[in-house]
Amino acid sequence: FMYVAALTNQQLIDKGNQMMDETDQAIERSKQ
């Protein structure tokens, strides 16, 4: 159970990082 929870946590972190990257890219594009 703990392993599954840790895996889910990592997936949430990965998803959060991915969303931040996409937001950063959108901001960079809007600056141009």
Short mmCIF file of N, CA and C in Angstrom, two decimals:
data_model
loop_
_atom_site.label_atom_id
_atom_site.label_comp_id
_atom_site.label_asym_id
_atom_site.label_seq_id
_atom_site.Cartn_x
_atom_site.Cartn_y
_atom_site.Cartn_z
N PHE A 1 0.84 -1.21 0.00
CA PHE A 1 0.00 0.00 0.00
C PHE A 1 0.87 1.26 0.00
N MET A 2 1.88 1.28 0.85
CA MET A 2 2.76 2.45 0.90
C MET A 2 3.45 2.67 -0.43
N TYR A 3 3.83 1.57 -1.09
CA TYR A 3 4.51 1.68 -2.39
C TYR A 3 3.58 2.33 -3.40
N VAL A 4 2.33 1.91 -3.40
CA VAL A 4 1.37 2.47 -4.35
C VAL A 4 1.17 3.97 -4.06
N ALA A 5 1.10 4.32 -2.79
CA ALA A 5 0.91 5.73 -2.42
C ALA A 5 2.11 6.55 -2.88
N ALA A 6 3.31 6.01 -2.70
CA ALA A 6 4.52 6.73 -3.11
C ALA A 6 4.53 6.89 -4.62
N LEU A 7 4.13 5.85 -5.34
CA LEU A 7 4.10 5.91 -6.80
C LEU A 7 3.11 6.99 -7.24
N THR A 8 1.95 7.02 -6.63
CA THR A 8 0.95 8.02 -6.98
C THR A 8 1.48 9.42 -6.69
N ASN A 9 2.16 9.56 -5.54
CA ASN A 9 2.76 10.85 -5.19
C ASN A 9 3.72 11.30 -6.27
N GLN A 10 4.59 10.39 -6.72
CA GLN A 10 5.58 10.73 -7.73
C GLN A 10 4.88 11.13 -9.02
N GLN A 11 3.80 10.43 -9.36
CA GLN A 11 3.07 10.76 -10.59
C GLN A 11 2.47 12.15 -10.48
N LEU A 12 1.96 12.48 -9.29
CA LEU A 12 1.39 13.82 -9.09
C LEU A 12 2.47 14.88 -9.23
N ILE A 13 3.65 14.60 -8.66
CA ILE A 13 4.76 15.55 -8.76
C ILE A 13 5.17 15.72 -10.22
N ASP A 14 5.28 14.59 -10.93
CA ASP A 14 5.66 14.65 -12.35
C ASP A 14 4.65 15.48 -13.13
N LYS A 15 3.36 15.24 -12.85
CA LYS A 15 2.30 15.96 -13.56
C LYS A 15 2.37 17.45 -13.24
N GLY A 16 2.62 17.77 -11.98
CA GLY A 16 2.73 19.17 -11.58
C GLY A 16 3.89 19.85 -12.28
N ASN A 17 5.04 19.15 -12.34
CA ASN A 17 6.21 19.71 -13.02
C ASN A 17 5.91 19.91 -14.50
N GLN A 18 5.22 18.95 -15.10
CA GLN A 18 4.90 19.03 -16.52
C GLN A 18 4.01 20.24 -16.78
N MET A 19 3.02 20.45 -15.91
CA MET A 19 2.11 21.58 -16.09
C MET A 19 2.86 22.90 -15.95
N MET A 20 3.80 22.96 -14.99
CA MET A 20 4.58 24.19 -14.82
C MET A 20 5.44 24.46 -16.04
N ASP A 21 6.03 23.39 -16.60
CA ASP A 21 6.85 23.56 -17.80
C ASP A 21 6.00 24.11 -18.94
N GLU A 22 4.80 23.56 -19.11
CA GLU A 22 3.93 24.01 -20.20
C GLU A 22 3.53 25.46 -19.99
N THR A 23 3.28 25.83 -18.73
CA THR A 23 2.91 27.22 -18.43
C THR A 23 4.08 28.14 -18.75
N ASP A 24 5.29 27.72 -18.35
CA ASP A 24 6.48 28.54 -18.64
C ASP A 24 6.64 28.72 -20.14
N GLN A 25 6.43 27.66 -20.90
CA GLN A 25 6.58 27.74 -22.35
C GLN A 25 5.55 28.70 -22.94
N ALA A 26 4.33 28.64 -22.42
CA ALA A 26 3.28 29.53 -22.92
C ALA A 26 3.64 30.98 -22.63
N ILE A 27 4.20 31.23 -21.44
CA ILE A 27 4.59 32.59 -21.07
C ILE A 27 5.71 33.07 -22.00
N GLU A 28 6.68 32.21 -22.26
CA GLU A 28 7.79 32.59 -23.15
C GLU A 28 7.26 32.93 -24.54
N ARG A 29 6.30 32.13 -25.03
CA ARG A 29 5.74 32.38 -26.37
C ARG A 29 5.00 33.72 -26.39
N SER A 30 4.30 34.03 -25.32
CA SER A 30 3.52 35.27 -25.29
C SER A 30 4.43 36.49 -25.24
N LYS A 31 5.66 36.32 -24.76
CA LYS A 31 6.60 37.44 -24.69
C LYS A 31 7.12 37.82 -26.07
N GLN A 32 7.20 36.85 -26.94
CA GLN A 32 7.78 37.09 -28.26
C GLN A 32 6.88 37.95 -29.13
#
